Amino acid sequence: MTEAFALLIPVAAITAMVVRRYWWLTRIRSWSMYPTLRPADCVPTRRIRGTKPVRRGDIVVIDSAELGRRVVKRVIGLPGETVEVSPHGVTVDGVPLAEPYVAAHGGPAGRFRVPAHAYVVLGDNRPQSSDSRSWMTPYVPATAIRGRLGT
């Protein structure tokens, strides 16, 4: 039994190091992603390593140079797309986007032509979210996306 326990400690330590290299817990700090996420939620986040591209609908952790902190938002616009946000919803290249996760529409409106290697991100709780619509630099560079929640 003692030998098995002695083997268990290094195996657990190696497992913890491997998990930590690829995953971390993100604590939600605002209501911007409600009802999907609430303040104080802790969500597993997988580091982005360039092997799996970011897709529309992904919830991502972003290093925001403008805000000086990490933020959690949903990817809405992909490189090369035109995103239009209005009080009634979102269109991508003129096609209405189905968004069953949105708590309420509202907040700033805008039209965005997403450049290469960048994304438009929005919170699910649009009236309460500081996101691409209100940032001085509305496009999130691919290099600023640190992780994807829950995948």
PDB file of C-alpha atoms in Angstrom, residues 6-19:
ATOM      1  CA  ALA A   6       4.402   6.743  -3.116  1.00  0.00           C
ATOM      2  CA  LEU A   7       3.758   6.243  -6.837  1.00  0.00           C
ATOM      3  CA  LEU A   8       0.490   8.175  -6.669  1.00  0.00           C
ATOM      4  CA  ILE A   9       2.154  11.440  -5.570  1.00  0.00           C
ATOM      5  CA  PRO A  10       4.408  11.926  -8.633  1.00  0.00           C
ATOM      6  CA  VAL A  11       1.626  10.771 -10.980  1.00  0.00           C
ATOM      7  CA  ALA A  12      -0.728  13.346  -9.442  1.00  0.00           C
ATOM      8  CA  ALA A  13       1.929  16.064  -9.684  1.00  0.00           C
ATOM      9  CA  ILE A  14       2.623  15.327 -13.356  1.00  0.00           C
ATOM     10  CA  THR A  15      -1.104  15.229 -14.127  1.00  0.00           C
ATOM     11  CA  ALA A  16      -1.587  18.589 -12.393  1.00  0.00           C
ATOM     12  CA  MET A  17       1.263  20.140 -14.407  1.00  0.00           C
ATOM     13  CA  VAL A  18      -0.144  18.859 -17.702  1.00  0.00           C
ATOM     14  CA  VAL A  19      -3.673  20.066 -16.883  1.00  0.00           C
TER      15      VAL A  19
END
